[in-house]
Amino acid sequence: MNIYFTILFELLFLSSSILLLFKLRTKLGLAPLYIFLGAIQYLQALTGSLVSFQILGDFTASLGTVIVFSAVLFAVLLIYIKEGVSSARALILGIVISNLLITVLFKITYIQDLATRNLNRIEPFSLFTIDYKYFIIGTIILLLDFILLAVVYQFLISKIRKQYFFLILFISLFTVLLFDSFTFNISLNYFSEHFVTFLLGDIIGKTILALVFSFILYTYLKYLDTEKYNASFIANQHRDVFSILRYRKKYLDLKVEKQEVELKLVSQSETALNNISDGFVSLDTNWRYVFVNKRAGEILGRSPESLIGKHIWTEFPQAVDTIFYKAYLKAVESQETQHIEEYHEALDRWIDGRAYPSANGLTIYLADVTEEKKVDIENKMLLSLIETSDDFIGLASLEGKPIYLNVNGRKLVGLGSDEKLSASMTDFFPEHFTDKILNDHLPNIYKNNKWRGEVQLKNFKTGSLTPIEMSGFLIKDSTTSKPMALGIVATDISKGNEAKEKLIKSEQLFRRLSSSAPVAIFQTDKDGGCNYVNEQWIKYSGLSFEEAMGLSWTNALHPEDKDRMMHEWQETVSKETDLLTDFRFLNKNGMITWLSAKTTGLYDSNNNLYGHIGTLVDVTDRKKAEDQRIKSEKYLDSIINNIGDPVFVKDEQSRMLLVNDALCSIFNLNRADIIGKTLAEHVPLKERENFLKNDKQVILDGIENVKEETLSFDKMEMRTISTKKTRFIDSTGNKFLIGVIRDITEQKKAEVALKESEEKFSKAFESNVIGTAILNKEKKIIEINEVLTNIVGFKRENMLGKTAEEIGLFKFDSQKNLENENKLWSQFSKNGYVSNIELEYLMQTGRELFILISLRALRLNNEDHILITVLDITEKKNVEKELEKHRNNLEELVKIRTEEVNSKNNELQRMNKLFVGRELKMKELKNIIKELQSKNDN
């Protein structure tokens, strides 16, 4: 038991000593570890095979070979994994060379010691006596073991996954120790009678030690090594299997290649910086120009060469104490990035600048955004104009996929502000209308650039249909005239249909969506975890949809922005506020994208926050301001000139700044004759005062004004108009008046005509002779007059909103009633009307009802209805029946009387015949009597 305890102690001592010295390498270097390994090499050389012990009672193992040698391999593998090929090679060569030197030194020392003992006649014994054959052969085999260890480990690490790292360590040590056992014993003990015993003992001992040392090394690397980035599983995977032999040449080649690449990168960097669209300036710690690219020179109005080495505030003293001066100073003092977007008075430009401090000075990116600012003001005016309308405004791709729908458009089709649009624009219309859109409307738009007509929109929630006056048109690129998108402007005309084609007031909302500048959209839960991103977000970030979920989206943040963005986002989430900031994405390919982010909260019906939604706008590649202006003008012309109503924008003096074709048309003037003028001089004084007064009031208080008024323009016929005016304030504080005019002259006339028509209809409907009712397309009664309720014997309130069957108007189990219904409705379906059919119904009370009924189709609220007129002819029919009855009774009486007369005649004839016969008989008797009397007389 003592020998095994000693072995265990020795094993733990050697392994812990190696690991401790390796752990202290950052403070002491690797020299102490190398010295320690040299010392145990001396121990191995000194003991050799002299010290041995029994394994399992029958097998002999050498202490030096089994434990000390295994500990050396353990140290070599540790250094190869953690310190790399060069350190491992140095250790291997050092051990081999030290072994050779120890051999020579031992020989010299042994000779000296032996001579000294002979002179002093001391029994010859020396600590420096070693088995040279054993030691030299062992050294050669040790060199082979080292090389084999590196090759086997590197092969396994490149083929086997990380979770099997312990198995890699064990197989590497076991393979080398097994190789060493066979090689060493065959070289030294092959001819010994104990060869098999030595070999098996060696194999058993080294197998156990391979398992133990593998466990110790695995535990250290996985759980005790705190220098994770020096740990080496992933790095080691990409080494060459024979890197232990070829590393030096590859290192020198890479060193030369690195120097060439560095020189090339410097040249490429300068070229790239001179070709970027933004200005780039580099200042040293003394505020002197180190580098200025061409674009920066253009913005600053100086050549880059004239600025190099010059002091920035000496060259531009007028910029001192400006916001740019303060921002640059703050960037240097705080070592934090500063962003400025401000008008630079000295340069007479709007500058978007970003200052990035470092230990070497300050790097500044400059972008001239003067034209973009002008475009931005125009866009805001356009957006405000769009937001003042009540119309349906939509934008779709050329393939018919909806891209945008304004607030009123969403309301019209039953979509909330956060609900996604459907996949196809045909989904907004009734199913039976799909072919018409695809085969008629869209080809018309592509061919003629526009289509206008009346269609119906479908409500996604209720399924109801809303009639609209729609204008569809192509939006084209102003340069190439290539179609880019489909625009739709529509007006709800349902109220006009409800009032028998009455005209109604509507306003148009517009929104320009640039297909060349798509927006990234993302959504999170209330804790800030991402649950949705669109394709543009994925494109900006370089992450997949799955990689962006939860808080993993932060992996796309640039390292320099990550801490700031995480802090701002946590503040936004915890305080339930909106976020407006700029930051960078760094994708997997090293591409940096600057983004402007804006988020807002999502609330449920109880006003509880359930998430956040945001947009990211790419502000890296700024387009030229002229292109932006052209696109803005093109969108403005394409959209507002497709509006049927006149639209205008005025300044604070009521002078026209922007008008559409409809406004030019209503005043019969060219645009050039309108822009810059008030047009008040063309109207009577009273109307002029009202116009200007309203303009000033809206400009002053900003309250939206909607007013109906008359317009008498020069010699034109007086018109009735409805004008809606709103105020817009741009970023510089300038106030503008935005208005929409609707000509409601015809509407007013229609209202008068409608009122007269309604009065006529009302008088006819309330007739006290004819029963009248109106049915909808489900045959439910929506209106009925008192005459008809009296005819059928039901109360009006019990009949409205119900069909005849639901009311129980008559017996539906009567065959006669069913035949009447079939006859009535089949004739209506066939002809579209029914005129004065006489029908007899058996009512639920058992009463027979005779009516004269007519049906006519009626269009109300843009829906089909049926007008029914009923005349009760029951009394007439009853009189006719009574007359028929009397006629039949009379005929029967005549018949009876005739029969009686005939009977009497027959009886009289019989009696006559009887009397005549009797007379003849009497006469005959008289003759017989006479004959008898004659005979008697004779």
PDB file of N, CA, C and O in Angstrom, residues 276-281 289 292-293 295-297 299-300 312 324 328 340 344 347 350-356 363-369 622:
ATOM      1  N   ILE A 276     -14.533  58.396 -51.214  1.00  0.00           N
ATOM      2  CA  ILE A 276     -15.821  58.306 -50.523  1.00  0.00           C
ATOM      3  C   ILE A 276     -16.598  59.600 -50.725  1.00  0.00           C
ATOM      4  O   ILE A 276     -16.023  60.656 -51.005  1.00  0.00           O
ATOM      5  N   SER A 277     -17.921  59.513 -50.605  1.00  0.00           N
ATOM      6  CA  SER A 277     -18.781  60.670 -50.872  1.00  0.00           C
ATOM      7  C   SER A 277     -18.763  61.684 -49.739  1.00  0.00           C
ATOM      8  O   SER A 277     -19.138  62.832 -49.940  1.00  0.00           O
ATOM      9  N   ASP A 278     -18.361  61.270 -48.534  1.00  0.00           N
ATOM     10  CA  ASP A 278     -18.303  62.172 -47.383  1.00  0.00           C
ATOM     11  C   ASP A 278     -16.903  62.739 -47.214  1.00  0.00           C
ATOM     12  O   ASP A 278     -15.906  62.139 -47.640  1.00  0.00           O
ATOM     13  N   GLY A 279     -16.843  63.891 -46.538  1.00  0.00           N
ATOM     14  CA  GLY A 279     -15.549  64.459 -46.216  1.00  0.00           C
ATOM     15  C   GLY A 279     -14.901  63.737 -45.054  1.00  0.00           C
ATOM     16  O   GLY A 279     -15.571  63.327 -44.109  1.00  0.00           O
ATOM     17  N   PHE A 280     -13.567  63.550 -45.115  1.00  0.00           N
ATOM     18  CA  PHE A 280     -12.838  62.838 -44.066  1.00  0.00           C
ATOM     19  C   PHE A 280     -11.644  63.693 -43.654  1.00  0.00           C
ATOM     20  O   PHE A 280     -10.819  64.078 -44.488  1.00  0.00           O
ATOM     21  N   VAL A 281     -11.575  63.999 -42.348  1.00  0.00           N
ATOM     22  CA  VAL A 281     -10.500  64.840 -41.819  1.00  0.00           C
ATOM     23  C   VAL A 281      -9.893  64.157 -40.605  1.00  0.00           C
ATOM     24  O   VAL A 281     -10.621  63.629 -39.754  1.00  0.00           O
ATOM     25  N   TYR A 289      -3.983  69.438 -38.966  1.00  0.00           N
ATOM     26  CA  TYR A 289      -4.474  68.526 -39.990  1.00  0.00           C
ATOM     27  C   TYR A 289      -3.412  67.483 -40.330  1.00  0.00           C
ATOM     28  O   TYR A 289      -2.261  67.827 -40.662  1.00  0.00           O
ATOM     29  N   VAL A 292      -6.632  65.133 -45.104  1.00  0.00           N
ATOM     30  CA  VAL A 292      -7.874  65.732 -45.583  1.00  0.00           C
ATOM     31  C   VAL A 292      -8.165  65.131 -46.951  1.00  0.00           C
ATOM     32  O   VAL A 292      -7.334  65.234 -47.860  1.00  0.00           O
ATOM     33  N   ASN A 293      -9.310  64.469 -47.096  1.00  0.00           N
ATOM     34  CA  ASN A 293      -9.609  63.884 -48.412  1.00  0.00           C
ATOM     35  C   ASN A 293     -10.176  64.949 -49.360  1.00  0.00           C
ATOM     36  O   ASN A 293     -10.448  66.098 -48.954  1.00  0.00           O
ATOM     37  N   ARG A 295     -13.086  65.291 -50.863  1.00  0.00           N
ATOM     38  CA  ARG A 295     -14.433  65.781 -50.590  1.00  0.00           C
ATOM     39  C   ARG A 295     -14.435  66.788 -49.446  1.00  0.00           C
ATOM     40  O   ARG A 295     -15.147  67.795 -49.480  1.00  0.00           O
ATOM     41  N   ALA A 296     -13.607  66.525 -48.405  1.00  0.00           N
ATOM     42  CA  ALA A 296     -13.512  67.471 -47.292  1.00  0.00           C
ATOM     43  C   ALA A 296     -12.958  68.813 -47.769  1.00  0.00           C
ATOM     44  O   ALA A 296     -13.396  69.877 -47.334  1.00  0.00           O
ATOM     45  N   GLY A 297     -11.967  68.749 -48.701  1.00  0.00           N
ATOM     46  CA  GLY A 297     -11.426  69.982 -49.257  1.00  0.00           C
ATOM     47  C   GLY A 297     -12.479  70.785 -49.990  1.00  0.00           C
ATOM     48  O   GLY A 297     -12.534  72.014 -49.888  1.00  0.00           O
ATOM     49  N   ILE A 299     -15.768  70.709 -49.383  1.00  0.00           N
ATOM     50  CA  ILE A 299     -16.702  71.260 -48.395  1.00  0.00           C
ATOM     51  C   ILE A 299     -16.094  72.477 -47.689  1.00  0.00           C
ATOM     52  O   ILE A 299     -16.760  73.489 -47.467  1.00  0.00           O
ATOM     53  N   LEU A 300     -14.804  72.379 -47.329  1.00  0.00           N
ATOM     54  CA  LEU A 300     -14.132  73.457 -46.587  1.00  0.00           C
ATOM     55  C   LEU A 300     -13.690  74.586 -47.502  1.00  0.00           C
ATOM     56  O   LEU A 300     -13.281  75.650 -47.023  1.00  0.00           O
ATOM     57  N   ILE A 312      -6.298  73.823 -37.122  1.00  0.00           N
ATOM     58  CA  ILE A 312      -7.672  73.972 -37.603  1.00  0.00           C
ATOM     59  C   ILE A 312      -8.268  75.310 -37.213  1.00  0.00           C
ATOM     60  O   ILE A 312      -8.922  75.968 -38.021  1.00  0.00           O
ATOM     61  N   PHE A 324     -19.785  73.546 -33.699  1.00  0.00           N
ATOM     62  CA  PHE A 324     -18.801  72.579 -34.179  1.00  0.00           C
ATOM     63  C   PHE A 324     -17.560  72.601 -33.282  1.00  0.00           C
ATOM     64  O   PHE A 324     -17.011  71.559 -32.935  1.00  0.00           O
ATOM     65  N   TYR A 328     -16.307  69.356 -31.110  1.00  0.00           N
ATOM     66  CA  TYR A 328     -14.983  68.742 -31.274  1.00  0.00           C
ATOM     67  C   TYR A 328     -14.225  68.754 -29.957  1.00  0.00           C
ATOM     68  O   TYR A 328     -13.554  67.773 -29.596  1.00  0.00           O
ATOM     69  N   ILE A 340     -23.083  66.126 -34.989  1.00  0.00           N
ATOM     70  CA  ILE A 340     -23.606  67.478 -35.150  1.00  0.00           C
ATOM     71  C   ILE A 340     -24.249  67.581 -36.523  1.00  0.00           C
ATOM     72  O   ILE A 340     -23.662  67.156 -37.526  1.00  0.00           O
ATOM     73  N   HIS A 344     -23.544  75.749 -40.906  1.00  0.00           N
ATOM     74  CA  HIS A 344     -22.208  76.305 -40.684  1.00  0.00           C
ATOM     75  C   HIS A 344     -22.153  77.656 -41.394  1.00  0.00           C
ATOM     76  O   HIS A 344     -22.075  77.734 -42.622  1.00  0.00           O
ATOM     77  N   LEU A 347     -19.148  78.494 -43.684  1.00  0.00           N
ATOM     78  CA  LEU A 347     -19.121  77.760 -44.950  1.00  0.00           C
ATOM     79  C   LEU A 347     -20.394  77.969 -45.760  1.00  0.00           C
ATOM     80  O   LEU A 347     -20.462  77.541 -46.918  1.00  0.00           O
ATOM     81  N   TRP A 350     -25.254  73.564 -44.738  1.00  0.00           N
ATOM     82  CA  TRP A 350     -25.706  72.659 -43.668  1.00  0.00           C
ATOM     83  C   TRP A 350     -24.746  71.475 -43.629  1.00  0.00           C
ATOM     84  O   TRP A 350     -24.539  70.802 -44.640  1.00  0.00           O
ATOM     85  N   ILE A 351     -24.139  71.230 -42.476  1.00  0.00           N
ATOM     86  CA  ILE A 351     -23.130  70.177 -42.334  1.00  0.00           C
ATOM     87  C   ILE A 351     -23.624  69.104 -41.361  1.00  0.00           C
ATOM     88  O   ILE A 351     -24.092  69.409 -40.268  1.00  0.00           O
ATOM     89  N   ASP A 352     -23.512  67.846 -41.790  1.00  0.00           N
ATOM     90  CA  ASP A 352     -23.755  66.694 -40.909  1.00  0.00           C
ATOM     91  C   ASP A 352     -22.384  66.119 -40.564  1.00  0.00           C
ATOM     92  O   ASP A 352     -21.704  65.541 -41.418  1.00  0.00           O
ATOM     93  N   GLY A 353     -21.960  66.318 -39.326  1.00  0.00           N
ATOM     94  CA  GLY A 353     -20.615  65.912 -38.931  1.00  0.00           C
ATOM     95  C   GLY A 353     -20.603  64.938 -37.775  1.00  0.00           C
ATOM     96  O   GLY A 353     -21.465  64.980 -36.900  1.00  0.00           O
ATOM     97  N   ARG A 354     -19.607  64.055 -37.788  1.00  0.00           N
ATOM     98  CA  ARG A 354     -19.397  63.097 -36.699  1.00  0.00           C
ATOM     99  C   ARG A 354     -17.922  63.116 -36.322  1.00  0.00           C
ATOM    100  O   ARG A 354     -17.054  62.970 -37.190  1.00  0.00           O
ATOM    101  N   ALA A 355     -17.658  63.304 -35.030  1.00  0.00           N
ATOM    102  CA  ALA A 355     -16.282  63.389 -34.542  1.00  0.00           C
ATOM    103  C   ALA A 355     -15.965  62.159 -33.702  1.00  0.00           C
ATOM    104  O   ALA A 355     -16.686  61.854 -32.753  1.00  0.00           O
ATOM    105  N   TYR A 356     -14.879  61.445 -34.060  1.00  0.00           N
ATOM    106  CA  TYR A 356     -14.488  60.216 -33.382  1.00  0.00           C
ATOM    107  C   TYR A 356     -13.120  60.430 -32.721  1.00  0.00           C
ATOM    108  O   TYR A 356     -12.094  60.529 -33.406  1.00  0.00           O
ATOM    109  N   THR A 363     -10.829  62.153 -35.494  1.00  0.00           N
ATOM    110  CA  THR A 363     -11.237  61.860 -36.871  1.00  0.00           C
ATOM    111  C   THR A 363     -12.631  62.429 -37.080  1.00  0.00           C
ATOM    112  O   THR A 363     -13.529  62.191 -36.281  1.00  0.00           O
ATOM    113  N   ILE A 364     -12.804  63.161 -38.188  1.00  0.00           N
ATOM    114  CA  ILE A 364     -14.063  63.860 -38.443  1.00  0.00           C
ATOM    115  C   ILE A 364     -14.597  63.457 -39.816  1.00  0.00           C
ATOM    116  O   ILE A 364     -13.865  63.484 -40.815  1.00  0.00           O
ATOM    117  N   TYR A 365     -15.884  63.063 -39.834  1.00  0.00           N
ATOM    118  CA  TYR A 365     -16.590  62.809 -41.084  1.00  0.00           C
ATOM    119  C   TYR A 365     -17.558  63.980 -41.330  1.00  0.00           C
ATOM    120  O   TYR A 365     -18.326  64.357 -40.452  1.00  0.00           O
ATOM    121  N   LEU A 366     -17.504  64.549 -42.535  1.00  0.00           N
ATOM    122  CA  LEU A 366     -18.338  65.684 -42.882  1.00  0.00           C
ATOM    123  C   LEU A 366     -19.190  65.346 -44.105  1.00  0.00           C
ATOM    124  O   LEU A 366     -18.693  64.747 -45.067  1.00  0.00           O
ATOM    125  N   ALA A 367     -20.458  65.733 -44.058  1.00  0.00           N
ATOM    126  CA  ALA A 367     -21.343  65.556 -45.214  1.00  0.00           C
ATOM    127  C   ALA A 367     -22.102  66.848 -45.430  1.00  0.00           C
ATOM    128  O   ALA A 367     -22.676  67.411 -44.501  1.00  0.00           O
ATOM    129  N   ASP A 368     -22.109  67.340 -46.676  1.00  0.00           N
ATOM    130  CA  ASP A 368     -22.856  68.538 -47.033  1.00  0.00           C
ATOM    131  C   ASP A 368     -24.309  68.148 -47.285  1.00  0.00           C
ATOM    132  O   ASP A 368     -24.622  67.476 -48.256  1.00  0.00           O
ATOM    133  N   VAL A 369     -25.190  68.540 -46.354  1.00  0.00           N
ATOM    134  CA  VAL A 369     -26.601  68.146 -46.459  1.00  0.00           C
ATOM    135  C   VAL A 369     -27.489  69.361 -46.725  1.00  0.00           C
ATOM    136  O   VAL A 369     -28.669  69.356 -46.404  1.00  0.00           O
ATOM    137  N   ARG A 622     -25.640  58.877 -48.908  1.00  0.00           N
ATOM    138  CA  ARG A 622     -26.583  59.970 -49.136  1.00  0.00           C
ATOM    139  C   ARG A 622     -26.658  60.263 -50.641  1.00  0.00           C
ATOM    140  O   ARG A 622     -25.639  60.419 -51.303  1.00  0.00           O
TER     141      ARG A 622
END
